[in-house]
Structure formats: C-alpha cells, structure tokens
C-alpha angles and dihedrals in degrees: 000000000000121000110245098135125117112274093241091064090070089079089074081086097049126146092269091054092048090051088050091053091048093050095047092046090052089050092060096032111033093189090062113126099227092173093056092044092054093044090056097038098048096048109119089341094156090063094057127092124223098272092040089055091049092051091044089055091050092051092047092052089051090051093053105035125079114290089229103096099212090049091050091049091050089056093047091051088058090046097051100080091045097059111103099215129059092210092051090056086070084084089073099059088037086061089053094048092048102041108016105064092108094053102057101171096047090046095050092052091046094051091048090052098044096049093076090063097050118327138295092202095115099043096048089062091067088063094044089053092048099043112002098176096050095043096046089050089060092044091054088062090048089057087068097044122127092235116082088209091060093044090052090050089058091058102031096045092052096048108130093223108027112176115247090021140082119269120258103233094190093057093040089057096044118022089179089080092072096033095104089058093052092045091054091051101040093110100025115164094222119084087206089063096040091055089056093048090050092049091047091053091045088055089055094049089067091066107014109028094157091054091055094045093050092049095047092049088058093052124093098260091178086074105091093217092052092044089053091053091048094052093050095040091057097047095111093048091045091053087052090055094245105177095208091053092047088049092055090060093042098258101100098115125090108268114248096209142112129216124219138173093025108181131186109187138224099019090208125034143158130235108281095032125113124257118206128199125189138165144147121251113207124191116228093182132099089219134058115263136206106228135189111199119194136164129214129206116201101216116208114238126217092259092052101258121111139231125202122233114193120214129193114245111165144339113202147149109239116202122226111287094359127131133206133196113226131188141169135180133191138173113248104227139142122264132187086256097043132038116188126226129198120261145075113326116197118217123202132191113212128192119192089347098309126109110239103165139020138195139150148217131203119232108212126221115262 
C-alpha cells in the first residue's frame, strides 16, 4: 500500500488505539507481552504516516506473538471482532500478507475470515503476485460465497489498479484471468459488490477498452443490477465520448437537442469561491432520447496550457419536444491531485459525447 491519505488520518493509530490493541490481544492471549508491544509500537510514532503506523503495528504484533504462524493466526482470529475500528483491522490481513506467504492454505482461510471486519483486498494481492493461478482459483470460489464481504474481496482484491496498492502486472496484461470472477458477480444483489465489479471493469477500460465493451455487450443488460454495473464501469469511456460505451447504456446516437441560456457565473472568481453553471436543454426530436450530459473545465496549467477534466452532470430520458433546466455548482479549490493556476478557464457542455455549448470564467491571482 502506498501512503496517499490525508495526514490527519494517521491518528487512527494513536497511543490510545495501540493500548486498546494490546489490551484486547492480552485478553485472548494471556501470555501476550503488552509492555514490549507498546514499547515497540510507540517508538517515534509521531514521525510515522498512516500506512507506516499500520505496518509498524503489524510488525510489533509479529514480534510479540508466537513464532509459529498458525498459532499466531489463531490468536488474531480471536482478536478480530474485539478491535474497535474497521480500518485498524487491516493490520490483521496485513500480517497474513507479510508473514504468511509460505503457508498458502492457512493464509487463504485467514484472509477470507478477516475481510468481513475490514478488508483483505490489499493482502490478497501479495499472493496473486506470488502465485496468480493458484490464488485466482481460490478467489473464483469466493465469488460464489454467501458473504457479500467475501464476494467483494474476490473482485476488489483482483483489481488490476487498486488504489493504495501496487498494480498487478499479470492482470493488467491479461484481464481474461479474472474474467470468471466478474462473470460470477455480474448481477450480484449487493451494491457493495457491484461497486467493486464496476471499479474493476473501469480499471480494465484504461488498457483494454474493447475487451470490456465486448464483455458488457454479452451481459444481460435488462437486469437492473447488471445495467448498474455497466453504467459505472464505462464512466471513463463515457467521459471521453466513446460512442460504443455510450451505445451500451442507450445513449449512442447523436443528441437532437439545443442548448439555451448557458450561464457561467461569476465570470471572475478567486480560489475558494463557488462556480455556478446553468442552461436549458431543449429536445428537437420527435422521439424520446437517452442523454448523457457532462461538463468539462479546461484547467490552466502552470506553463499556461490547459487540460480538460470532465464531470458528470446528468443522465436522463428526454421526451419528444420537452425541455429541462439543468444546473451545477462547485467550489474552486486546490486538491492534492489538482492545483489551480490563474487565467481563463474554458467550460464546455457535452451531450452524448459532443460539445454543444461553451463558456468561460477567469480565475484571479491570489
């Protein structure tokens, strides 16, 4: 896992939490050396980031639990329901990923068990990287498990580009390897699972868009669960105006519409102020239309050029001759992934992938 979280989150692993872990571990394993655990865990804690603190906790448990791996896992299984934070339970599968790679069967059962308390999505990737065929074979059975947590693990853990984790080169090169998992979950009843399947497929669109489009076209899109997955799986391609992707969700035809009263306000604003967009969308067709309405802001870069960022606005079915007023507002502020620069920012309205209106605002210098 990489460390891209906000610094404040590191306090999830504060001294009080570490003392809680020590006390609960001692409750299920009386021989546990709480004093040694805390001595190791609290050393230079202030200097550690969130993910460093998580890993430190894992290492300190390993230093103070039995050296015998199955015995340590048995203790951690008793500990899992006693930990008072879902995020903190990530320490348990992290232990498996770090120390259990030579005991495959014990580790698979442990990860399956731990995922219901937080998630084993990061740790399972260590095993996929080490032995993809054997690990994916187990995960295919998880895709049919009664627990939605286990089913989600099958999809989320095998995502090619899982955030906060390393990329799985094998699956990035050949998405067919995890296809049986996605097939088993294509109409899952749990939204928790469907979100993972959609994100998994969206990962794949960035390298193998044709593979995803072909698979989705073969799925029963009249099933509302499957249709939901398809819409969210294709979000990146839809923002790019990909006609095949738009066609899958029923919006592949050129939109017969006009746009009036397009407003971008205020025309000049400072960082931290709110930008408001509004316009009227009028049908010029004699038939109802499925429409995907997006807007793009062309953010000015430091060197003066610009780069467009597409935002979702509305998906709708517009009846023949009807019109609809649409609006959206957002605060213009810096993020860790985007720093704003002063200058003229173009704003486009796109319907079914085509630009139909343009405006602009000027971001003033601080």
